[in-house]
XYZ file of C-alpha atoms in Angstrom:
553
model
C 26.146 97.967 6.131
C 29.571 99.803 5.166
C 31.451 96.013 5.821
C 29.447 94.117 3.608
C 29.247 96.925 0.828
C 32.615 96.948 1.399
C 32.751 92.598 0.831
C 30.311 92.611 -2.303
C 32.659 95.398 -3.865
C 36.037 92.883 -3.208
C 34.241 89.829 -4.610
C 33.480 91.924 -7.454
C 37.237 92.883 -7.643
C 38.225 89.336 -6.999
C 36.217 87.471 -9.936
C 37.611 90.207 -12.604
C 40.985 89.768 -11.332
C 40.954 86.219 -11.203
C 39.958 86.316 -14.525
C 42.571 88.633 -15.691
C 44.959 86.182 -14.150
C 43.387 83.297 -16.357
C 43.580 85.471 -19.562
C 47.491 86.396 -18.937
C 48.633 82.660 -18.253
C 46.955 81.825 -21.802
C 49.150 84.707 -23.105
C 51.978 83.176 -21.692
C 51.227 80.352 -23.504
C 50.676 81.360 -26.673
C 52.895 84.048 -26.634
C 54.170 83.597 -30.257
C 50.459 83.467 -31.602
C 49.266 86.545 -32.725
C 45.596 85.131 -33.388
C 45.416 84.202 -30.019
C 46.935 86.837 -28.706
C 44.221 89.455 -30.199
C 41.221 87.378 -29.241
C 43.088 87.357 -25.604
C 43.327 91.148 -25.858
C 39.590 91.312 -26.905
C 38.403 89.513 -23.942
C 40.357 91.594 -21.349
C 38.931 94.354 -22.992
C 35.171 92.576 -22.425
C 35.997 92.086 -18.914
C 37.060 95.430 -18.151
C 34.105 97.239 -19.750
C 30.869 97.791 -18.316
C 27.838 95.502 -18.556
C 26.745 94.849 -22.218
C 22.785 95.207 -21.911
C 20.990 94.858 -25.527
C 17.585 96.337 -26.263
C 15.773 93.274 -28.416
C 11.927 92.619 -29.694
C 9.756 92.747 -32.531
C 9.635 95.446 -34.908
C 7.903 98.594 -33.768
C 8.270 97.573 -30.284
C 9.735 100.973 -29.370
C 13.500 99.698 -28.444
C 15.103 102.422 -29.920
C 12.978 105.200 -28.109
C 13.277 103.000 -24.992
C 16.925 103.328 -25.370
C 16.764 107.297 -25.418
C 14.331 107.290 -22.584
C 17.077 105.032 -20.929
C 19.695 107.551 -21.888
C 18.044 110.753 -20.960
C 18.638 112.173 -24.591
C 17.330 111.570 -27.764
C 20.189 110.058 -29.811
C 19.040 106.758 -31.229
C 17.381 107.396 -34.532
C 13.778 105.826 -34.417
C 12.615 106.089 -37.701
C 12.730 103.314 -40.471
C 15.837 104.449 -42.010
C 19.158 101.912 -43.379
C 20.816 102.625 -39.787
C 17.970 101.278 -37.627
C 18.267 98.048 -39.758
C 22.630 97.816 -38.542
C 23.245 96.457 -34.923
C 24.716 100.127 -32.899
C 26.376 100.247 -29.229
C 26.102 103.352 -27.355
C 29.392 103.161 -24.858
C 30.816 106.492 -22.825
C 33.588 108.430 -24.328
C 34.792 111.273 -23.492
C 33.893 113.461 -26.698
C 31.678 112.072 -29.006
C 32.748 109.869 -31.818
C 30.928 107.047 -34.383
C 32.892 104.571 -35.919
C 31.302 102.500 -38.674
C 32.630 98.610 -38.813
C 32.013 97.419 -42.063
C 31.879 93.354 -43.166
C 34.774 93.850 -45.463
C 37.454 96.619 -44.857
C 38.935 98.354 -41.931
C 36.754 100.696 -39.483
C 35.912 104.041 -39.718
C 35.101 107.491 -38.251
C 31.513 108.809 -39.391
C 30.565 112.162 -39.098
C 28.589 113.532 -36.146
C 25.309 115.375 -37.308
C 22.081 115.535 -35.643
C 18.712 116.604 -36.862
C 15.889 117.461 -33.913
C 18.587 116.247 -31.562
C 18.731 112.417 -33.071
C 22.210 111.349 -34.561
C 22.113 110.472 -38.377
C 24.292 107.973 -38.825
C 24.610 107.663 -42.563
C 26.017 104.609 -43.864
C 27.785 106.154 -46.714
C 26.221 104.182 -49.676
C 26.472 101.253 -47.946
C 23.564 99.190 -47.789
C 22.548 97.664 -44.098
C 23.757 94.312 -45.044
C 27.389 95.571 -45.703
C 27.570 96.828 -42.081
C 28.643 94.293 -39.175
C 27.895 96.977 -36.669
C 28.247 100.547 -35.549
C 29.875 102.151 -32.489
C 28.977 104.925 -30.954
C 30.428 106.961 -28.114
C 28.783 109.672 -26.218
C 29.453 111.464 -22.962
C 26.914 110.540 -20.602
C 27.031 109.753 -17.382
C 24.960 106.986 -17.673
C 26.832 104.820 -20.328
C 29.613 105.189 -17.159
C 27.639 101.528 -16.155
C 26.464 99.961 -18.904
C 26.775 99.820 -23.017
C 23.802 99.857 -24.141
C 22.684 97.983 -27.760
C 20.197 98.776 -30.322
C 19.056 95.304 -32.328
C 17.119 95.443 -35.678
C 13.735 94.075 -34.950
C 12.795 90.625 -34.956
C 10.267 89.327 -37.301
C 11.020 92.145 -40.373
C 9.958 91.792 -43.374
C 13.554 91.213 -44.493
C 14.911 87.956 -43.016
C 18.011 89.402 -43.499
C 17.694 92.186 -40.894
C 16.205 89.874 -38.475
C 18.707 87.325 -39.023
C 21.148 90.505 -38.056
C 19.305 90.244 -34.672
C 20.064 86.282 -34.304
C 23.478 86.543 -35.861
C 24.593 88.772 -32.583
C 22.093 87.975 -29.641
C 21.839 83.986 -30.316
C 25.147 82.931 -32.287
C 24.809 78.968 -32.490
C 28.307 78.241 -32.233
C 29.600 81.071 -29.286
C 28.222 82.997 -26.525
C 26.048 85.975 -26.775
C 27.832 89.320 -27.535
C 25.419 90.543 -24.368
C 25.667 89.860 -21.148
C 21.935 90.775 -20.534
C 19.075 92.017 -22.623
C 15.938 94.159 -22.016
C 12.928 92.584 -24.474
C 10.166 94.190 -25.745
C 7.124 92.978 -26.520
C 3.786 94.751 -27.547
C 1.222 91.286 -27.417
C 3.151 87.939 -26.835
C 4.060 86.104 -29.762
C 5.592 82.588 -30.847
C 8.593 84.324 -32.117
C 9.214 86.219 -29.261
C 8.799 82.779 -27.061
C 11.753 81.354 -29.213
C 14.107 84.030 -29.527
C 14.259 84.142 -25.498
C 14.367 80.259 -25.429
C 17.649 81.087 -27.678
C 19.265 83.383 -25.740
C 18.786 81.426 -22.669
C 20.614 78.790 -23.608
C 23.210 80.517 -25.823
C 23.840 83.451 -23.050
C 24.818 80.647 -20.382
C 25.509 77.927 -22.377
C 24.408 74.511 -21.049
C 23.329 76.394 -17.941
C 20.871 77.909 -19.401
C 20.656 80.571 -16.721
C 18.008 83.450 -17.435
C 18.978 87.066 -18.078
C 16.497 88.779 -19.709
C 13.881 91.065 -18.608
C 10.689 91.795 -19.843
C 8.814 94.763 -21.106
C 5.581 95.164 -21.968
C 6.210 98.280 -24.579
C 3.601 100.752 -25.696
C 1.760 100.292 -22.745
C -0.437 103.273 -22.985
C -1.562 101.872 -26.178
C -3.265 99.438 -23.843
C -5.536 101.124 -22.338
C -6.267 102.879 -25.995
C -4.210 106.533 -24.489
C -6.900 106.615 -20.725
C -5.371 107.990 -17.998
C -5.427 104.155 -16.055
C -3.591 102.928 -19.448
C -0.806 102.008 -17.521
C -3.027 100.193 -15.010
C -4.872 98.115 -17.523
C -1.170 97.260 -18.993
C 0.082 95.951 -15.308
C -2.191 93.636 -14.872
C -1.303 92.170 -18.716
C 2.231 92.128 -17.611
C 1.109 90.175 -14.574
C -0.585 87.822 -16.840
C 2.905 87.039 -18.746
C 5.035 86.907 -15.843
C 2.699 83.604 -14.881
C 2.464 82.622 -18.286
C 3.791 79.128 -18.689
C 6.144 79.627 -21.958
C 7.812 82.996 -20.827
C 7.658 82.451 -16.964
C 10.867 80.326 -17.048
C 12.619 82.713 -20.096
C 12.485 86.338 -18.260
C 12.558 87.110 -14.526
C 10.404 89.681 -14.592
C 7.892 91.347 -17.356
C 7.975 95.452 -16.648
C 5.152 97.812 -18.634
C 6.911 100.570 -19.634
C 4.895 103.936 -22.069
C 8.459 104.064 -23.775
C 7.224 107.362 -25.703
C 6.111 109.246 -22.580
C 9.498 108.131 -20.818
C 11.513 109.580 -23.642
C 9.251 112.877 -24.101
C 9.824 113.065 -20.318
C 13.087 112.802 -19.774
C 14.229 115.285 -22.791
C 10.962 117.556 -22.337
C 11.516 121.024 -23.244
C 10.818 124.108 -21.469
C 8.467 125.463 -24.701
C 6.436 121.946 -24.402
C 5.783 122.358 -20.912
C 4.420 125.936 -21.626
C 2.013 124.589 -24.322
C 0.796 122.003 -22.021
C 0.235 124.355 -19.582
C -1.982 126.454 -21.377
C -3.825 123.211 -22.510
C -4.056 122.265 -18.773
C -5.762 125.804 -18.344
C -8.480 125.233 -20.687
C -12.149 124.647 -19.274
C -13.156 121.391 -18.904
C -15.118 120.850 -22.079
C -13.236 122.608 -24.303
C -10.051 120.449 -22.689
C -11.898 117.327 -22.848
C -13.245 117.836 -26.745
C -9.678 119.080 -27.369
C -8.047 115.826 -26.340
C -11.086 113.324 -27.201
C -8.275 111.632 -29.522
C -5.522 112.300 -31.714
C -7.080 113.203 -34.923
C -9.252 115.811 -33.188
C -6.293 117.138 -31.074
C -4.330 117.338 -34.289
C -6.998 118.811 -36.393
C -7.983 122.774 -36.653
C -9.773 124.093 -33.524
C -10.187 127.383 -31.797
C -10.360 125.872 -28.120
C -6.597 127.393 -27.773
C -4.348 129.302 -29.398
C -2.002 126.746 -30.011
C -1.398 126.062 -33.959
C -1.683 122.789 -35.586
C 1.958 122.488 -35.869
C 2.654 122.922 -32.273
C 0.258 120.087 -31.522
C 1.418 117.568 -33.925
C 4.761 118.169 -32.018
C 3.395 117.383 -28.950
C 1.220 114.140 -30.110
C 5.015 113.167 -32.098
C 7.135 113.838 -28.979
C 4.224 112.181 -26.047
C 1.394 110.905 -27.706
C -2.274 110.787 -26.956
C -2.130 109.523 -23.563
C 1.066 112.210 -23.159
C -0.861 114.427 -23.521
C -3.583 113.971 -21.221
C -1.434 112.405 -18.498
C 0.972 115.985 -18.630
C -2.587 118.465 -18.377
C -3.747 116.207 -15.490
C -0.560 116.458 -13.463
C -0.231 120.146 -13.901
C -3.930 120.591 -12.939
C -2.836 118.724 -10.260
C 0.045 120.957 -9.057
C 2.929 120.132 -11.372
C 4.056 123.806 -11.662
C 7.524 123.850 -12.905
C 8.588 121.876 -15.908
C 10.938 119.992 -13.542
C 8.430 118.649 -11.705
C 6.142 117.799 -14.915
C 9.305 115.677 -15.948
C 9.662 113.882 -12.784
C 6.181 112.985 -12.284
C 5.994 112.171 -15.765
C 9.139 109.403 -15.151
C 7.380 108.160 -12.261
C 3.908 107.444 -14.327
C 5.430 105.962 -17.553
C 7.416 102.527 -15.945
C 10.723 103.424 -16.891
C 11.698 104.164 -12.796
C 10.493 100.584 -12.364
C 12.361 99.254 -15.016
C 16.194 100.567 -14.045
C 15.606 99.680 -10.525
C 15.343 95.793 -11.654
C 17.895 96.191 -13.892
C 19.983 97.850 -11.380
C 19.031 94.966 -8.616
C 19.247 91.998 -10.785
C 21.624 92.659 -13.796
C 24.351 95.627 -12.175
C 24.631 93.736 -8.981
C 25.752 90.829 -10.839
C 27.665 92.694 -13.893
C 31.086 91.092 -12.538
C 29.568 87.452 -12.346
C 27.886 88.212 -15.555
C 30.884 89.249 -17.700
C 33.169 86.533 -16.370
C 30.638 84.267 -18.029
C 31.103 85.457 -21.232
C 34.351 85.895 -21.153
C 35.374 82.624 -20.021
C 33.040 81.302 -22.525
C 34.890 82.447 -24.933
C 38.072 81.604 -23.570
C 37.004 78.224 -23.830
C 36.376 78.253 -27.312
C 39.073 80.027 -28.230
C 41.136 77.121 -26.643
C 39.173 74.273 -28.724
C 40.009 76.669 -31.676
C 43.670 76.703 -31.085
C 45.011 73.427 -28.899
C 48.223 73.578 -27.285
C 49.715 71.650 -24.882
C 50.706 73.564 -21.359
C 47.372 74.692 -20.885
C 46.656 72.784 -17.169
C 46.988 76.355 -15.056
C 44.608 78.213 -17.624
C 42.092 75.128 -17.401
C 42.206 75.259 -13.521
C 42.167 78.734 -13.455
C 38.465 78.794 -15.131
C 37.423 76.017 -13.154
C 38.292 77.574 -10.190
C 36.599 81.171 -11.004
C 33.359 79.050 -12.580
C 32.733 76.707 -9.455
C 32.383 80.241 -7.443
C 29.399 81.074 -10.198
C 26.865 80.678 -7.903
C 24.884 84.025 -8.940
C 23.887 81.768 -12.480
C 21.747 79.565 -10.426
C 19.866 81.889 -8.169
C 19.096 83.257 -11.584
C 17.906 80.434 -13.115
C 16.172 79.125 -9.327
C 14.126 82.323 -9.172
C 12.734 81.645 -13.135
C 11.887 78.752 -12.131
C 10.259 79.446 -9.024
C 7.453 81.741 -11.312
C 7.039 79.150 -14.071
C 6.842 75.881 -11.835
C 6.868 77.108 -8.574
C 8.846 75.314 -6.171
C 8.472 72.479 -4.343
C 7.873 73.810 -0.908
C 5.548 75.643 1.403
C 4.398 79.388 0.415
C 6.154 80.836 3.044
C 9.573 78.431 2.499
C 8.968 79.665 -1.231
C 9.139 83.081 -0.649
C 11.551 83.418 1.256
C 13.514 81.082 -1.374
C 13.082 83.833 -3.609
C 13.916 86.166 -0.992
C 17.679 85.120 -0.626
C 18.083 84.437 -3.945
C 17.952 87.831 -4.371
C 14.209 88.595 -5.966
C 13.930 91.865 -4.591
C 17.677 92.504 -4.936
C 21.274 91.362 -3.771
C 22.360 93.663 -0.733
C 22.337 91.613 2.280
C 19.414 92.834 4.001
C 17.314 92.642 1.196
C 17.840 89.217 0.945
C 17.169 88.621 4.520
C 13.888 90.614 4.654
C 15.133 93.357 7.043
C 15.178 96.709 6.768
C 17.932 98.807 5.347
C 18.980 100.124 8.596
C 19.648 96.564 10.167
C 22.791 96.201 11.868
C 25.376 93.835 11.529
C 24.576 92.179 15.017
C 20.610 91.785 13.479
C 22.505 90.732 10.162
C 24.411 87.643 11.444
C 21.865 86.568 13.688
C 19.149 86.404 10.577
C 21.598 84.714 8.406
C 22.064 82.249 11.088
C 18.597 81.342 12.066
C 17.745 81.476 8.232
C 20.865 78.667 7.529
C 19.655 76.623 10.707
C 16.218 76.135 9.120
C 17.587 75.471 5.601
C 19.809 73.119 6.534
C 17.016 71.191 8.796
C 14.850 70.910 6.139
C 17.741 69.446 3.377
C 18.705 66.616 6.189
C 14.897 66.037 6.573
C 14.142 62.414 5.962
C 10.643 63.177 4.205
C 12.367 65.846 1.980
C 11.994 64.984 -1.628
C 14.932 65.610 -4.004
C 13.724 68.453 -5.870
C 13.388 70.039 -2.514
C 17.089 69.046 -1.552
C 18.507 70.715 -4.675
C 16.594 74.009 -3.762
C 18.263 73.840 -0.312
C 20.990 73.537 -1.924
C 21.117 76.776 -4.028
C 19.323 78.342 -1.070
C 22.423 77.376 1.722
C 24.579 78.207 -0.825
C 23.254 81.959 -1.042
C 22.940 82.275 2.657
C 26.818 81.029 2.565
C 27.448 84.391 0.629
C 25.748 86.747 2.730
C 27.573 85.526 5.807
C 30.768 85.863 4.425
C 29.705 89.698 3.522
C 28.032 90.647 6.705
C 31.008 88.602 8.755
C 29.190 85.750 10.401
C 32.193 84.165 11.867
C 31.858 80.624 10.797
C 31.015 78.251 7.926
C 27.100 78.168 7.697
C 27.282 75.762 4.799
C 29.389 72.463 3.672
C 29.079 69.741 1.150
C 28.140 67.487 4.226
C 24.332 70.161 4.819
C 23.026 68.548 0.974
C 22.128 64.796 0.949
C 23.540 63.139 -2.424
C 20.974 61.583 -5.126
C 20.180 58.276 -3.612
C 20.459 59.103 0.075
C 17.444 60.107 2.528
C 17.103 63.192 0.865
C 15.284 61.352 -2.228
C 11.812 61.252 -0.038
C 10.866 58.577 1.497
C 7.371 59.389 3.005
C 6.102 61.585 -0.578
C 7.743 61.367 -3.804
C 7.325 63.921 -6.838
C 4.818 62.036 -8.418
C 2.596 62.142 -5.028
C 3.121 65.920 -4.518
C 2.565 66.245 -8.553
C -1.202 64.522 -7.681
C -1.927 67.569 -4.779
C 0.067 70.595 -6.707
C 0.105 69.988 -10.343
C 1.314 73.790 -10.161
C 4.297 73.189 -8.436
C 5.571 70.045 -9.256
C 4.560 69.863 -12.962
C 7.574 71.475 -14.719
C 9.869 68.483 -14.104
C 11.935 68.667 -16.851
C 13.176 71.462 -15.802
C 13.558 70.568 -12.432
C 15.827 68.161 -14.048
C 17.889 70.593 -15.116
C 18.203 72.740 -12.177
C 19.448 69.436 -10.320
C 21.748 69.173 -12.955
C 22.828 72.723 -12.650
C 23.490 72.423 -9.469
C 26.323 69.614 -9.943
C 27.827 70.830 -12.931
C 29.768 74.062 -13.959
C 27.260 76.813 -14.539
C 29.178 78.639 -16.897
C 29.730 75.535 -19.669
């Protein structure tokens, strides 16, 4: 496993550096321009940094408290102040600093103050409209990985701070500023439909290669604050994941109790004391105490806890908080440690890192290279020059190798069409396109202590039977394509895990127009027996075409 850690890292290396190459041949080519020049700067800066993952939904979703809960520490203001309404990065830095960038003028340092732990970042009489966006950089270890960005919520009453929102995530005329986001969504609406079916195709360009996730926020709320709340809101998530308009937009839709995450992950040693005498109440007086929130809130001599001190609580965990943190310290949580921990476990966020570490980290290189070259690109069109042959065969070269866009794009797919092959052929589809992660044996379906020997011989067996069924006479061409992709991933993971010899060539794939097409059973035939499968074909049209074309343009 240490060898083809060891080969995922290098490609990883490779991509950025090829890029880096790319960006210093333009320089040499425009090395009189200092337009171009700064833009070039820019983008090596982009490729350099960590993973730009923005927190996006409605307003009131909870992104801001999702993005403390995230963090570990409450920073992020959540309240409805000027500042919430002003795009804000959270990046690692050594000491803390905020930097305001205004519309019109120069940058600036703002003062650090905090109030109940959360920053106040005070705009200094300028309105939210008069801020592009604001920096802020913070020394956790966390932000080491990723910058993580707060969006003003979608669908305000002020167009204004929703078009904020657009302005940065969807751009019409450039890539997204993110290479990724995490959306959040309390009940699926139109508007959150279309501002995913934006990103799509503005994050990948004509690809149109998915990288969002879903979360279902608030979940607790769900199950109006009962203990199975976060039951109840799984199987809801379950229901969007299949649901024909977002299957194909997010790979995944995640319920996550955002407020119990953040009260967890920050809880306080005096908190876990006052639930711990609310845990050792009697049973009625517990149950009567914690009915709901007005009664919890309201006077009562059950326990000698004051009003103010539960108001705190209900503010910091809510309702279902609450009763979740008395049931797990009944049940044996006896250190506030351990009340934290189980209390992470229970609210959805665990769930929701380890996608984003499988699906979005595992790709960050890939993913950043995208945007980058994206940009390049248009910076190019911007500024035409002639001697620009190497840079335009540089990107060409690095984008052809892009091949992590269309697993993504395969595996939405693969939820909101299905795919056009047997259960078991689709699951393992998913499988080595890297559903349940990227490391090799993951995609292979063997377990973590496989050896390399048990490695090569699965990605062999697993190539033979691929490439069978592309040269198939009675294979359809929807099917070839998702060979394709397929023979293509199994390509990577025996060049990580060292399998010797080329498992895949341009000569495996029949062309449009050859056997491959299906001779025995065409779409329209298979359409007629699986209308589930085989009844998204426009965008089976796509992923041919994605398949033959540069996934990054």
């Amino acid at each position: 496993m240490t060898t083809a850690v060891q080969a995922s890292e290098a490609q990883t290396v490779d991509v950025i550096t090829d890029a880096d190459g790319v960006l210093s041949a333009a320089a040499a080519v425009y090395h009189r321009d200092a337009t171009v020049l700064a833009g070039l700067e820019r983008l090596r800066s982009r490729l350099h940094e960590p993973l730009r993952l923005a927190i996006a939904g409605m307003v009131k979703a909870g992104k801001s408290t999702l993005l403390n809960a995230m963090l570990g520490e409450e920073i992020a203001p959540t309240d409805t102040g000027e500042c919430t309404k002003v795009v804000t990065w959270y990046r690692y830095s050594a000491t803390p600093n905020i930097t305001m960038h205004p519309r019109v003028g120069p940058p600036h340092r703002m003062p650090i103050r905090r109030e109940g732990g959360r920053l106040v970042l005070s705009l200094g009489g300028l309105s939210a409209g008069e801020v592009e966006w604001i920096d802020v950089g913070w020394p956790l270890e966390g932000l080491k990985r990723v910058i993580l960005i707060d969006t003003p919520g979608i669908g305000s009453l002020s167009e204004e701070t929703s078009a904020r929102t657009h302005r940065f995530l969807t751009p019409q005329e450039s890539p997204s500023a993110a290479d990724a986001v995490v959306y959040l969504m309390r009940h699926l609406h139109g508007a959150d439909v279309h501002f995913l079916e934006a990103f799509r195709d503005t994050a990948a360009g004509a690809a149109q290669t998915v990288c969002a996730v879903g979360v279902l926020s608030r979940s607790d709320e769900i199950g109006a604050g009962r203990i199975d709340s976060l039951l109840s809101a799984g199987r809801v998530a379950q229901r969007y994941e299949r649901d024909g308009d977002l299957a194909s937009l997010v790979l995944r839709v995640v319920p996550v109790a955002g407020l119990l995450a953040e009260g967890a992950r920050t809880l306080r040693e005096s908190e876990y004391i006052a639930l711990r005498e609310l845990a050792g109440l009697g049973r009625a007086d517990r149950e009567k105490l914690i009915v709901s929130a007005d009664r919890f809130a309201g006077p009562s001599t059950a326990t000698t806890l004051s009003t103010t001190v539960r108001e705190d609580l209900l503010a910091r965990f809510g309702i279902f908080g609450v009763r979740l943190a008395t049931a797990l310290i009944r049940g044996g949580a006896h250190t506030s440690s351990e009340l934290s921990d189980q209390m992470v476990q229970q609210s959805g966020l665990l769930e929701l890192q380890d996608f984003i570490a499988a699906q979005f980290h595992t790709r960050a290189a890939t993913l950043k290279t995208r945007g980058v070259l994206l940009e390049l690109e248009q910076l190019l069109r911007a500024h035409p020059r002639d001697g620009l042959d190497d840079v335009h065969a540089g990107i060409e070269r690095i984008t052809m190798r892009a091949h992590t866009l269309r697993e993504l794009a395969l595996l939405a797919l693969a939820r909101s069409d299905g795919l056009p092959l047997s259960d078991a052929d689709a699951d393992e589809a998913q499988r080595i396109a890297g559903v349940d992660g990227t490391a090799p044996h993951m995609r292979l379906g063997l377990p973590a202590d496989a050896d390399a020997a048990a490695l090569r011989a699965s990605v062999t067996e697993k190539t033979d039977h691929w490439r069978s069924l592309s040269l198939s006479p009675l294979t359809d061409r929807a099917t070839v394509h998702v060979c394709r992709t397929i023979l293509r991933s199994l390509e990577e993971i025996a060049s990580e895990v060292g399998a010797g010899r080329s498992l895949w060539t341009p000569t495996d794939v029949m062309l449009a127009g050859g056997p491959g097409d299906g001779t025995g059973q065409d779409a329209g035939e298979q359409g007629e027996k699986n209308k589930r499968r085989l009844g998204g074909q426009k965008r089976w049209k796509w992923l041919t075409l994605l398949t033959e074309r540069n996934p990054l343009r």
